mmCIF file of C-alpha atoms and ligand atoms in Angstrom:
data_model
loop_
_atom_site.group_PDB
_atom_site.id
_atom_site.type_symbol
_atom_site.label_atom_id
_atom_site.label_comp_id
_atom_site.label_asym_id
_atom_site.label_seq_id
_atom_site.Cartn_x
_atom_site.Cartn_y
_atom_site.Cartn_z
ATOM 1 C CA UNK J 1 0.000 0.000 0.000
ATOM 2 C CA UNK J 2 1.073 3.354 -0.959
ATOM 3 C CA UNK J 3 0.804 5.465 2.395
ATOM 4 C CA UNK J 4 -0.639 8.746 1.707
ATOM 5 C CA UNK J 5 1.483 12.166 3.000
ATOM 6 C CA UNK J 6 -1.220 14.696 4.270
ATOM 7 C CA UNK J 7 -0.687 18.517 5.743
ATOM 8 C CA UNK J 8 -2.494 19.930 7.960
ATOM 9 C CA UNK J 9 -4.808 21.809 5.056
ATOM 10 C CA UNK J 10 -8.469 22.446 4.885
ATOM 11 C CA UNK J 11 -8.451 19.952 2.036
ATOM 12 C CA UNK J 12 -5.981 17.111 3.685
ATOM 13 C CA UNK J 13 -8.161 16.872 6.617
ATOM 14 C CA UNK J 14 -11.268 16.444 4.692
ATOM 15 C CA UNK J 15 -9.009 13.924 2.933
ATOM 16 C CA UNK J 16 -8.170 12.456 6.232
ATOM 17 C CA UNK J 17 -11.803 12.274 7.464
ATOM 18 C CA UNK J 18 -12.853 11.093 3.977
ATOM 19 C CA UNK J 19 -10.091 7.770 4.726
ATOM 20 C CA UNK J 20 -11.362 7.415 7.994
ATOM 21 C CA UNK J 21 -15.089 7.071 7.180
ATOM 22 C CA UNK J 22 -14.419 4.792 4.379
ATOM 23 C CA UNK J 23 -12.792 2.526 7.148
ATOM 24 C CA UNK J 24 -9.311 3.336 6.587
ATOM 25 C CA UNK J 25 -6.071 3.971 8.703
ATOM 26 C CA UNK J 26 -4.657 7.362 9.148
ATOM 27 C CA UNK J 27 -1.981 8.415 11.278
ATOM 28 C CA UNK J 28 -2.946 11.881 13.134
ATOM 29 C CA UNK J 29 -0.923 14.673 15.517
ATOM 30 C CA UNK J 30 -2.365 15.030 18.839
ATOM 31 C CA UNK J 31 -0.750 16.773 21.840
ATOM 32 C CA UNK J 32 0.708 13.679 23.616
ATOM 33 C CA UNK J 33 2.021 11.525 20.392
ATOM 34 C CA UNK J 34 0.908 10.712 16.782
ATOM 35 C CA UNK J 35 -2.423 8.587 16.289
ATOM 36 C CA UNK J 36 -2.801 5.675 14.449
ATOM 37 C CA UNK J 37 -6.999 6.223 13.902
ATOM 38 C CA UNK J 38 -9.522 4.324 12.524
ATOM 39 C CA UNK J 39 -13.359 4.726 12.797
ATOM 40 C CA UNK J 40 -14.054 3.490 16.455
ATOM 41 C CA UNK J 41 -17.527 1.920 15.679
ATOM 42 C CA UNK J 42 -16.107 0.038 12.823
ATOM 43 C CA UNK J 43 -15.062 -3.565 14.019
ATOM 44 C CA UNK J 44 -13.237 -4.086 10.772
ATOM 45 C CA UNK J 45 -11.566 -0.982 10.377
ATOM 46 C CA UNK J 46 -10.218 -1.158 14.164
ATOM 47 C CA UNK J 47 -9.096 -5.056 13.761
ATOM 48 C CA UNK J 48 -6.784 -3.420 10.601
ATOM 49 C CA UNK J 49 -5.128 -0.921 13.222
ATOM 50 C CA UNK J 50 -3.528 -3.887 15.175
ATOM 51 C CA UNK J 51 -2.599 -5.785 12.210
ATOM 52 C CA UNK J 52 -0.601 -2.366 10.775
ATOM 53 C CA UNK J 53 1.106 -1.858 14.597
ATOM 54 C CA UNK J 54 1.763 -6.351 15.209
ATOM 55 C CA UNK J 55 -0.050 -4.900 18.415
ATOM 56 C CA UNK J 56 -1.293 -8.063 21.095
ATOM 57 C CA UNK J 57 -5.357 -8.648 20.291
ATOM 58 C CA UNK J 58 -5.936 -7.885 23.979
ATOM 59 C CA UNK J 59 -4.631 -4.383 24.125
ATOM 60 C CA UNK J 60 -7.787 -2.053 23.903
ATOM 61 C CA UNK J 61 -7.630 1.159 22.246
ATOM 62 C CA UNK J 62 -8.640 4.054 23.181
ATOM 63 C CA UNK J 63 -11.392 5.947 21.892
ATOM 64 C CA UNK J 64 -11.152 9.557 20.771
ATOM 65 C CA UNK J 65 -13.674 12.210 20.447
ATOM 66 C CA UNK J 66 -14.212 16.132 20.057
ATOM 67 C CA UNK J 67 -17.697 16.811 21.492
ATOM 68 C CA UNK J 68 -19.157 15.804 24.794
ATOM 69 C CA UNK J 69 -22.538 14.645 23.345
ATOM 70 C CA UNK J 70 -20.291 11.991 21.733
ATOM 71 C CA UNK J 71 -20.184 10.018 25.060
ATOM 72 C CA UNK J 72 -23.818 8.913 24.586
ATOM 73 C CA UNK J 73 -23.325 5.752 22.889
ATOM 74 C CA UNK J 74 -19.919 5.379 23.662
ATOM 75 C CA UNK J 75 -20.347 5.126 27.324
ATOM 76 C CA UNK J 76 -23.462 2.863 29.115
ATOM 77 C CA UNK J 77 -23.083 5.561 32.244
ATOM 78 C CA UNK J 78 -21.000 8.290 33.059
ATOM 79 C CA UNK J 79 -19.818 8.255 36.679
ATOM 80 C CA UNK J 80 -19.744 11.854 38.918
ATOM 81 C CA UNK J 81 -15.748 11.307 38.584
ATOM 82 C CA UNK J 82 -15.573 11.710 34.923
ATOM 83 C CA UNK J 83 -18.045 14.697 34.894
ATOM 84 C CA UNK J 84 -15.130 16.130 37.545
ATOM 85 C CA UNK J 85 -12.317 15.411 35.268
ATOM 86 C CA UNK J 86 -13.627 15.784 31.998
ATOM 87 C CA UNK J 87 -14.943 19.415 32.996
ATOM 88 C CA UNK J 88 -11.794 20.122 34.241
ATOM 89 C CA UNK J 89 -8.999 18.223 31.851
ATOM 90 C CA UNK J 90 -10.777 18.132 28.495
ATOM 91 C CA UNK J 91 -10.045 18.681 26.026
ATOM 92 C CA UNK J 92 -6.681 17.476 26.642
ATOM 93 C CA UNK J 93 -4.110 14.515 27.797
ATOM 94 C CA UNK J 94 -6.559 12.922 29.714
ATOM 95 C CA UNK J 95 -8.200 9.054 28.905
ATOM 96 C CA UNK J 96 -11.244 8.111 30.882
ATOM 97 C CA UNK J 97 -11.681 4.896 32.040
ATOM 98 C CA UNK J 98 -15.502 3.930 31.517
ATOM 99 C CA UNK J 99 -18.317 1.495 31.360
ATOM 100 C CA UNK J 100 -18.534 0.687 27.939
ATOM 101 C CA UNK J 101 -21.647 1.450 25.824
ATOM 102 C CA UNK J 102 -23.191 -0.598 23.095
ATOM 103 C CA UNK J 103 -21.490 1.493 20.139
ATOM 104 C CA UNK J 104 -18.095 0.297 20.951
ATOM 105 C CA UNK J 105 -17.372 -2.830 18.850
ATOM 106 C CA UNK J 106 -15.244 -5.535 20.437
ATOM 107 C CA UNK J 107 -12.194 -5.084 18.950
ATOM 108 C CA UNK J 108 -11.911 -1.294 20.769
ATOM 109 C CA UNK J 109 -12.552 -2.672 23.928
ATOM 110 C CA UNK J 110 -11.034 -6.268 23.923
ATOM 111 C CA UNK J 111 -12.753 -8.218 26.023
ATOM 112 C CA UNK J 112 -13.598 -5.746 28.678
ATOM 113 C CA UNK J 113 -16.840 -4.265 30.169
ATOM 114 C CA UNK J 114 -15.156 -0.518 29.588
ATOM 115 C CA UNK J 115 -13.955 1.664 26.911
ATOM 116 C CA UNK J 116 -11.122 4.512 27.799
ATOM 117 C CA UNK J 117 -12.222 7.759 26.228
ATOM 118 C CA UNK J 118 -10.316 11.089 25.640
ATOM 119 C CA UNK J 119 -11.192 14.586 24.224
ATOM 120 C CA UNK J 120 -8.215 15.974 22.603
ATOM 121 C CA UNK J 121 -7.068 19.245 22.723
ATOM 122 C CA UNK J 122 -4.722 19.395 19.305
ATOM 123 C CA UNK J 123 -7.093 21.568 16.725
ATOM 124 C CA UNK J 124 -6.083 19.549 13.915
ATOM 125 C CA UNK J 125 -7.491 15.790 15.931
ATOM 126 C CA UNK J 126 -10.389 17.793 16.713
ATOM 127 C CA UNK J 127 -10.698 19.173 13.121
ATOM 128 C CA UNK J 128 -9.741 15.445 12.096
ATOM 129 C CA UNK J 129 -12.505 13.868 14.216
ATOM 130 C CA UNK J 130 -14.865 16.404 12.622
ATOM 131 C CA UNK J 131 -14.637 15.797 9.409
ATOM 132 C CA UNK J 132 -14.289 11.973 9.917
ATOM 133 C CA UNK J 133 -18.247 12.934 11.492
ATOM 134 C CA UNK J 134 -17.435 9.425 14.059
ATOM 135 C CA UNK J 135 -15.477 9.232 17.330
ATOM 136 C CA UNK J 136 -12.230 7.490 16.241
ATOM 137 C CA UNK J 137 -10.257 4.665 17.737
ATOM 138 C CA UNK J 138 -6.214 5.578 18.177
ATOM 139 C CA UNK J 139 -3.448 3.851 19.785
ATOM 140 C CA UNK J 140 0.127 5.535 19.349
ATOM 141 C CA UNK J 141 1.379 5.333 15.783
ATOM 142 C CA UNK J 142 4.474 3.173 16.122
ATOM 143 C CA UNK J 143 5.147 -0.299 15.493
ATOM 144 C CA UNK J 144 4.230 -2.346 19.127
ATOM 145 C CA UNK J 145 6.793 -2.136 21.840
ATOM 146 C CA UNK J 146 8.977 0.815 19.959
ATOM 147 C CA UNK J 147 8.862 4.415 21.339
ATOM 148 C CA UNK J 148 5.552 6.476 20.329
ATOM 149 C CA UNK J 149 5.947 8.662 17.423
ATOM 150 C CA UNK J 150 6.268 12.160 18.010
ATOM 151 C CA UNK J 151 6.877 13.944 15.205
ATOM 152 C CA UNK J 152 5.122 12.519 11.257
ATOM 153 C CA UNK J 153 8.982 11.185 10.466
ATOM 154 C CA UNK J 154 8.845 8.808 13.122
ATOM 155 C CA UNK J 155 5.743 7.829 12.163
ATOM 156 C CA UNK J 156 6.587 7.300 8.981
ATOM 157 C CA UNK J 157 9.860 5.324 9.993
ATOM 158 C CA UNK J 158 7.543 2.724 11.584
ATOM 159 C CA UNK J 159 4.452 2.370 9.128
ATOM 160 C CA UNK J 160 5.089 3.489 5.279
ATOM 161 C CA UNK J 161 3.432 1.241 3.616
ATOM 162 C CA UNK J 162 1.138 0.035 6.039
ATOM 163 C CA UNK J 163 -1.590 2.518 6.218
ATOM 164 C CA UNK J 164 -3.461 4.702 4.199
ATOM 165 C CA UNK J 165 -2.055 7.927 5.115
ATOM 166 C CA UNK J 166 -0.203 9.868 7.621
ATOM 167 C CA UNK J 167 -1.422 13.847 8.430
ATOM 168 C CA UNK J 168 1.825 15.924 9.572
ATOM 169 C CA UNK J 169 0.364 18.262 12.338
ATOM 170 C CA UNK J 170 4.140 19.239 13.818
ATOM 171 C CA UNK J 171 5.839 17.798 16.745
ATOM 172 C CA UNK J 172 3.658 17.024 19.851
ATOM 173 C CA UNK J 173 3.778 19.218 22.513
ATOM 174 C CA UNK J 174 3.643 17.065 25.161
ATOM 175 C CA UNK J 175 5.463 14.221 24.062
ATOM 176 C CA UNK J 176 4.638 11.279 25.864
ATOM 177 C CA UNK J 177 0.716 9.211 25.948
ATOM 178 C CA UNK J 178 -2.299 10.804 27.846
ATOM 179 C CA UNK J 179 -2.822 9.987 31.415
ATOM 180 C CA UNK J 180 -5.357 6.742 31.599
ATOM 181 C CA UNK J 181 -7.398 6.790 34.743
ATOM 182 C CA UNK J 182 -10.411 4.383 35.751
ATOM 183 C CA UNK J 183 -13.684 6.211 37.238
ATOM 184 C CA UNK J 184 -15.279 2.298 37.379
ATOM 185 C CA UNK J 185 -14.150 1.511 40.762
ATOM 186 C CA UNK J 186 -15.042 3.446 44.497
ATOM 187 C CA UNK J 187 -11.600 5.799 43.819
ATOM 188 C CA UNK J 188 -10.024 6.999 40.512
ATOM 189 C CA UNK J 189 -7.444 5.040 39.947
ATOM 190 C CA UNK J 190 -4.301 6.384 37.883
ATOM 191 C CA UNK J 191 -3.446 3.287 35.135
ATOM 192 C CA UNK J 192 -0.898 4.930 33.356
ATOM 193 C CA UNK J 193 0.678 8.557 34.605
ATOM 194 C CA UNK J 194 1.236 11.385 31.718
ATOM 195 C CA UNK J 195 1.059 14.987 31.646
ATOM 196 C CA UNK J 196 -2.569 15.074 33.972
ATOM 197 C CA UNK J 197 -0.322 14.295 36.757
ATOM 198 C CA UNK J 198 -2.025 12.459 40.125
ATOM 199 C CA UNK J 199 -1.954 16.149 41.928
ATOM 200 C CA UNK J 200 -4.667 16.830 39.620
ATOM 201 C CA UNK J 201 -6.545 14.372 39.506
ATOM 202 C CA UNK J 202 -7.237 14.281 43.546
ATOM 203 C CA UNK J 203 -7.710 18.166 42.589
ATOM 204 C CA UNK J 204 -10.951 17.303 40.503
ATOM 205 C CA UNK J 205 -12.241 14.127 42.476
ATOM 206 C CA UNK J 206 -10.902 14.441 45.952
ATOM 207 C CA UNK J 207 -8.603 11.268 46.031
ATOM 208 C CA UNK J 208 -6.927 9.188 43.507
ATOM 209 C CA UNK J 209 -4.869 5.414 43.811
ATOM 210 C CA UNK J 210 -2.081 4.897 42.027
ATOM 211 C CA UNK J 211 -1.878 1.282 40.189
ATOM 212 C CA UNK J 212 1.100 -0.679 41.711
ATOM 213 C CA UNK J 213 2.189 -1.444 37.931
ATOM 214 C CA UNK J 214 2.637 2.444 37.296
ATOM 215 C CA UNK J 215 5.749 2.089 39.035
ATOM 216 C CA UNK J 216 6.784 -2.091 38.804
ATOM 217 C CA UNK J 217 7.116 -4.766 37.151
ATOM 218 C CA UNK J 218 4.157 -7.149 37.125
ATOM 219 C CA UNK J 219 4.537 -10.359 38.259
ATOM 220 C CA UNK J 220 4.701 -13.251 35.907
ATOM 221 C CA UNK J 221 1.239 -14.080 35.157
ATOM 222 C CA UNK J 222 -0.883 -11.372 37.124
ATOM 223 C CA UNK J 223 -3.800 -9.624 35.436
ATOM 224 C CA UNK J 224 -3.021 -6.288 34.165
ATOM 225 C CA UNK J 225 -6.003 -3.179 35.610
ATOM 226 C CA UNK J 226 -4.391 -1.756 31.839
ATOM 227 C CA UNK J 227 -3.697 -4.497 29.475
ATOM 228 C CA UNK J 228 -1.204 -2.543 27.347
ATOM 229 C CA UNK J 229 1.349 -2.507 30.806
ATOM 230 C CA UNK J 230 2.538 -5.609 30.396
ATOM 231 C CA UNK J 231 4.130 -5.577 27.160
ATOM 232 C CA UNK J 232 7.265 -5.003 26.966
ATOM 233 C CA UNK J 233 7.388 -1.230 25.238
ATOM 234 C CA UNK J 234 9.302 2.000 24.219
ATOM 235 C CA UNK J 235 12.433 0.011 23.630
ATOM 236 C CA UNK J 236 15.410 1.231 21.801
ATOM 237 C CA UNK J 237 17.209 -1.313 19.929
ATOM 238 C CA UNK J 238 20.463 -0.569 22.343
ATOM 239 C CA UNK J 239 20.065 -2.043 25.780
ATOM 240 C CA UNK J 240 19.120 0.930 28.719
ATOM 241 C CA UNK J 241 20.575 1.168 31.889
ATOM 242 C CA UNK J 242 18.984 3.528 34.479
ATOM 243 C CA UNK J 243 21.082 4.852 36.920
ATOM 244 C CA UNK J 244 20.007 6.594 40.098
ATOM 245 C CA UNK J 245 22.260 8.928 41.673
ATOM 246 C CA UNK J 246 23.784 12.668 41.708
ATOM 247 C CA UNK J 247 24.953 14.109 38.279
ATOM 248 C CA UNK J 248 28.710 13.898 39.591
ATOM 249 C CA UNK J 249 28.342 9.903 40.233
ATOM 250 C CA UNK J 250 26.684 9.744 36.911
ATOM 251 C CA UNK J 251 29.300 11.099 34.986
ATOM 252 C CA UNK J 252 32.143 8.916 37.134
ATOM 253 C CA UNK J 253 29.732 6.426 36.315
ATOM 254 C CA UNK J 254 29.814 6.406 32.247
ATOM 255 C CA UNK J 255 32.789 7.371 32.386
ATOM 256 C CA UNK J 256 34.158 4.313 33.637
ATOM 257 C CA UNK J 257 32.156 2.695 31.396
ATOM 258 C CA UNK J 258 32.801 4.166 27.936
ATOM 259 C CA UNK J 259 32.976 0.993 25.769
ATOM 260 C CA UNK J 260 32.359 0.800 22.485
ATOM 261 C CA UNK J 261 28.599 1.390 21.232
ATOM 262 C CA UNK J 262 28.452 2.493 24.761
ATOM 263 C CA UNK J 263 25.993 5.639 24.736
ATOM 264 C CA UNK J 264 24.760 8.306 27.640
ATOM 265 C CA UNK J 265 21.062 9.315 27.869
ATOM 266 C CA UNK J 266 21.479 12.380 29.505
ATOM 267 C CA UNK J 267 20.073 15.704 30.434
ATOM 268 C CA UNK J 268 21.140 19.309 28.546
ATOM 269 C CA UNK J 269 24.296 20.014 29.569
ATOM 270 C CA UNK J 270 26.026 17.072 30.516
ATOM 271 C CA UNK J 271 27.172 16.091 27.666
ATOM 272 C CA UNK J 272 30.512 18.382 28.333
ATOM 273 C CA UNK J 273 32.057 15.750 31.046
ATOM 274 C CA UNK J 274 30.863 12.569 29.059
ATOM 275 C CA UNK J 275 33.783 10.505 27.193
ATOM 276 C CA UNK J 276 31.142 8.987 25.309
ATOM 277 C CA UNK J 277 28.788 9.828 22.960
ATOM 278 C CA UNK J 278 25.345 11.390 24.373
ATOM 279 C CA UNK J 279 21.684 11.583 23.688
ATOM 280 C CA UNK J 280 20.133 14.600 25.940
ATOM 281 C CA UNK J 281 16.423 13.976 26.588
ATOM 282 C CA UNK J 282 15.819 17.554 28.196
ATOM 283 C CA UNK J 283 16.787 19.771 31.167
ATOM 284 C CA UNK J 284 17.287 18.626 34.448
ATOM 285 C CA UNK J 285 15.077 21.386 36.021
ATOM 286 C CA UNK J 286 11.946 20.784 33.698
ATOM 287 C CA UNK J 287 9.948 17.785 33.478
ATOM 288 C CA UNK J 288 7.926 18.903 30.712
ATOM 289 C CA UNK J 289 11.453 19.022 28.552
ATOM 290 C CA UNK J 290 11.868 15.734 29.964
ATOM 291 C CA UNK J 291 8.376 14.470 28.374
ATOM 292 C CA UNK J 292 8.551 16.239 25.476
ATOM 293 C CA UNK J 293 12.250 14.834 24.229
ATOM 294 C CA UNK J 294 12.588 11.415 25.628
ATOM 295 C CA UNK J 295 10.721 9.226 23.059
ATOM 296 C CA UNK J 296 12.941 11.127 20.452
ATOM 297 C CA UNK J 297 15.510 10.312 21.864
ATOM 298 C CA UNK J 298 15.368 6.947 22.501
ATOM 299 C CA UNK J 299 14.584 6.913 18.486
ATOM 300 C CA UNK J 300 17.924 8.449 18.268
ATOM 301 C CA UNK J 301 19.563 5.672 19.997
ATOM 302 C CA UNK J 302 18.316 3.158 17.881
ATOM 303 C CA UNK J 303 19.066 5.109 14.789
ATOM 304 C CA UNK J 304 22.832 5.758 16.332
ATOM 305 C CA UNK J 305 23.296 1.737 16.209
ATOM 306 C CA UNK J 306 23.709 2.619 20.322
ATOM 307 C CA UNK J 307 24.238 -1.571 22.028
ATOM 308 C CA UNK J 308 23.965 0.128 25.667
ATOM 309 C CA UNK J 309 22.704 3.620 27.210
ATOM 310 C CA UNK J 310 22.707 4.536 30.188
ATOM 311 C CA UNK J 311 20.224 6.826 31.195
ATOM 312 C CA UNK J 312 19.878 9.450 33.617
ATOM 313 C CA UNK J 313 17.182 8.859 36.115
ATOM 314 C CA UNK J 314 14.660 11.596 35.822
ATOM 315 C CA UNK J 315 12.473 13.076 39.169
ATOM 316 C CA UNK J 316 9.244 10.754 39.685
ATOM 317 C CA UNK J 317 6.831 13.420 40.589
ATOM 318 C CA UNK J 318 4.438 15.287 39.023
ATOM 319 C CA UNK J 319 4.880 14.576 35.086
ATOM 320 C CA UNK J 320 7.741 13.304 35.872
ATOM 321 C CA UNK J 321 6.245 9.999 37.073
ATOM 322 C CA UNK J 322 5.220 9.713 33.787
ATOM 323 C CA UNK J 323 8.585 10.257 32.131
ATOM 324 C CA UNK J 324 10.215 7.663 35.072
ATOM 325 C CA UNK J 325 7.272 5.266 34.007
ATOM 326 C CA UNK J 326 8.422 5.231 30.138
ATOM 327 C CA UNK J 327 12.064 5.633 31.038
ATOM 328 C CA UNK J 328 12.014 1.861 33.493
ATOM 329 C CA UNK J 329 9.852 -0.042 30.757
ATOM 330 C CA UNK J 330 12.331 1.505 27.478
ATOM 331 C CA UNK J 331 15.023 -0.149 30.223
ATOM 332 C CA UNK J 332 12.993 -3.069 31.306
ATOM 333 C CA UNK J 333 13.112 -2.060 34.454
ATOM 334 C CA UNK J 334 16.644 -2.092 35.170
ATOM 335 C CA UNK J 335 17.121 1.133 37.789
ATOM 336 C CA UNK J 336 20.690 0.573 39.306
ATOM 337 C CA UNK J 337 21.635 3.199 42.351
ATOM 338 C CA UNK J 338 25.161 4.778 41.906
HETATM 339 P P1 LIG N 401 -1.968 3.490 23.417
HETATM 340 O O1 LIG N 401 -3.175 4.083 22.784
HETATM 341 O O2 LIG N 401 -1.034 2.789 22.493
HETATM 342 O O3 LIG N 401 -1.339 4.535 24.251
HETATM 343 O O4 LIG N 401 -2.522 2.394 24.377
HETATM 344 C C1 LIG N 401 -3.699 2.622 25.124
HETATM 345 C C2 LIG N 401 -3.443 2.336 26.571
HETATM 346 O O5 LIG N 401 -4.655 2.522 27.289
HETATM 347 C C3 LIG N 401 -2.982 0.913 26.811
HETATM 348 O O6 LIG N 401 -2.038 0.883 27.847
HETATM 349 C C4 LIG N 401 -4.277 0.230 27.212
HETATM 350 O O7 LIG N 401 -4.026 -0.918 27.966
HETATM 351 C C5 LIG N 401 -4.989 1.331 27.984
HETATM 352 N N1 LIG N 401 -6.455 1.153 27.932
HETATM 353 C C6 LIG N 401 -7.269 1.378 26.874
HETATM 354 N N2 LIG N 401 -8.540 1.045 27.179
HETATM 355 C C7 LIG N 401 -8.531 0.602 28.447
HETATM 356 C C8 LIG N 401 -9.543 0.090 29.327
HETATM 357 N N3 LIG N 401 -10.800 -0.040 28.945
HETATM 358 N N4 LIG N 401 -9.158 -0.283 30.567
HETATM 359 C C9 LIG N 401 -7.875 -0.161 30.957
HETATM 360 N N5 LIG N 401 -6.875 0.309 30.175
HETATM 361 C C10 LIG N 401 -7.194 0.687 28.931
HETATM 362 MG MG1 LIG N 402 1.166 2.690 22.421
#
């Protein structure tokens, strides 16, 4: 298949929309990380989405929308939580975590009783879902278990030739996927952390858990609350080392270990000390940097023929438990204090 390059005109989106409602594949911008979409209440068109990514069948997607009044069909209730959040967080990098209404095929939801929503906030998804005139369903764009897309070149990278078309809206501003939480239990529960950080969420409901897999490794065999945190996932083709300690012992560190293919993942301004080659993934001071570079840069690994990386261990609060949660799986969870 000849994969389609669309800009973010007036006449590419209709384009866009015009794929999507045909039951096609198109890869869109939003402010976490490029879209693979495909018209959410088409069964067919959403089992094509994990054949293009090799994604597992029982990773649901989640679906996207840009009105409220969308939620009718979509949902079979929405629960005084996700009135909270969505009134306070949408549109924007926020997935809700619903019961699931009779619109949603099974191949959105997987198995499940409950479909993860999100309203987002990038005007050319919105315009997107618009013109498509159905909500749309839209994992990240990459290939399963490499880093998200962020930019319309690594989308391309992963999947020319294996959908219909890919709309370049820019780089995403924030970088790394929305924040999933589920409203279906007594508490909200935070399933995956991004850039609506677990302050907020206890802003707009009052309390909030946090999963235990947000920040380990699931145990061989155990059910996952979010399917998709068990696969192994945003992994460079060099092998990552975190390692937890001051800047000084993480320059003694790589330095002692500067061995061929041998690569630092480091923050802005590092590099100066390093004997090795570096990959900076943002500033030490600013999460949000953090977020918005490290996917990038763990592309830039891979395309570096990097074997090893060790990475600087980023801050696990506020966004930046969302950046630590990408950082341990791209590393398979192998933190090491220095
Ligand atoms: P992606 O769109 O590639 O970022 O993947 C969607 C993420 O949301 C995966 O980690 C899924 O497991 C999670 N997710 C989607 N729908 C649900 C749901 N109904 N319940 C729990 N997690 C979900
Ligand atoms: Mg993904």
């Amino acid at each position: 298949m000849k994969t389609q390059q669309l800009t973010s005109s007036p006449e590419d989106i209709r384009a866009a929309g015009e794929i999507l409602r045909s039951g096609g594949l198109v890869a869109i911008p939003t402010e976490t990380v490029y879209g693979l979409a495909a018209n959410a209440l088409d069964g067919k068109a959403v089992s094509a989405i994990f054949a293009a990514k090799g994604r597992p069948q029982d990773n649901p997607l989640i679906v996207h929308i840009s009105r409220l009044e969308q939620l009718e069909d979509i949902v079979s209730e929405i629960p005084e939580d996700a009135l909270s959040l969505a009134a306070q967080y949408w549109p924007g990098p926020l997935t809700i975590v619903m019961p699931k209404g009779k619109a949603i095929p099974n191949e959105v939801s997987c198995g499940l009783e409950t479909v993860g929503v999100r309203m987002p906030s990038h005007p050319v998804a919105r315009a997107i879902i618009d013109a498509a005139g159905v909500p749309l369903a839209a994992p990240s764009a990459n290939l399963s278990g490499s880093p998200s897309p962020t930019t319309a070149a690594h989308v391309t990278d992963d999947m020319d030739g294996r959908i219909h078309a890919v709309l370049d809206g820019g780089e995403c501003a924030v970088g790394l996927e929305s924040t999933v939480v589920s409203v279906c239990g007594d508490v909200p529960q935070l399933l995956r952390p991004g850039a609506v950080t677990p302050e907020m969420i206890e802003a707009a409901c009052g309390s909030v858990s946090i999963n235990h897999a947000v920040l380990s490794e699931l145990a061989e065999g155990e059910q996952a609350a979010s399917p998709g945190m068990k696969y192994k996932h945003y992994a460079p083709t060099a092998r990552v080392i975190i390692l937890r300690g001051s800047r000084e012992a993480y320059i003694d560190y790589c330095n002692a270990h500067a061995e061929d293919g041998a690569y630092a993942l480091c923050f802005e301004g590092d590099g100066a000390e390093l004997k090795m080659p570096y990959i900076e993934y943002g500033r030490e001071d600013d999460l949000l940097s953090q977020a918005h570079g490290l996917f990038a840069a763990l592309r830039q690994l891979s395309d570096a023929g990097a074997k090893v990386a060790y990475a600087r261990c980023c801050t696990p609060e506020g966004v930046g438990l969302a950046v630590y949660n990408r950082l341990i799986r791209s590393a398979g969870f192998d933190v090491r204090d220095i």
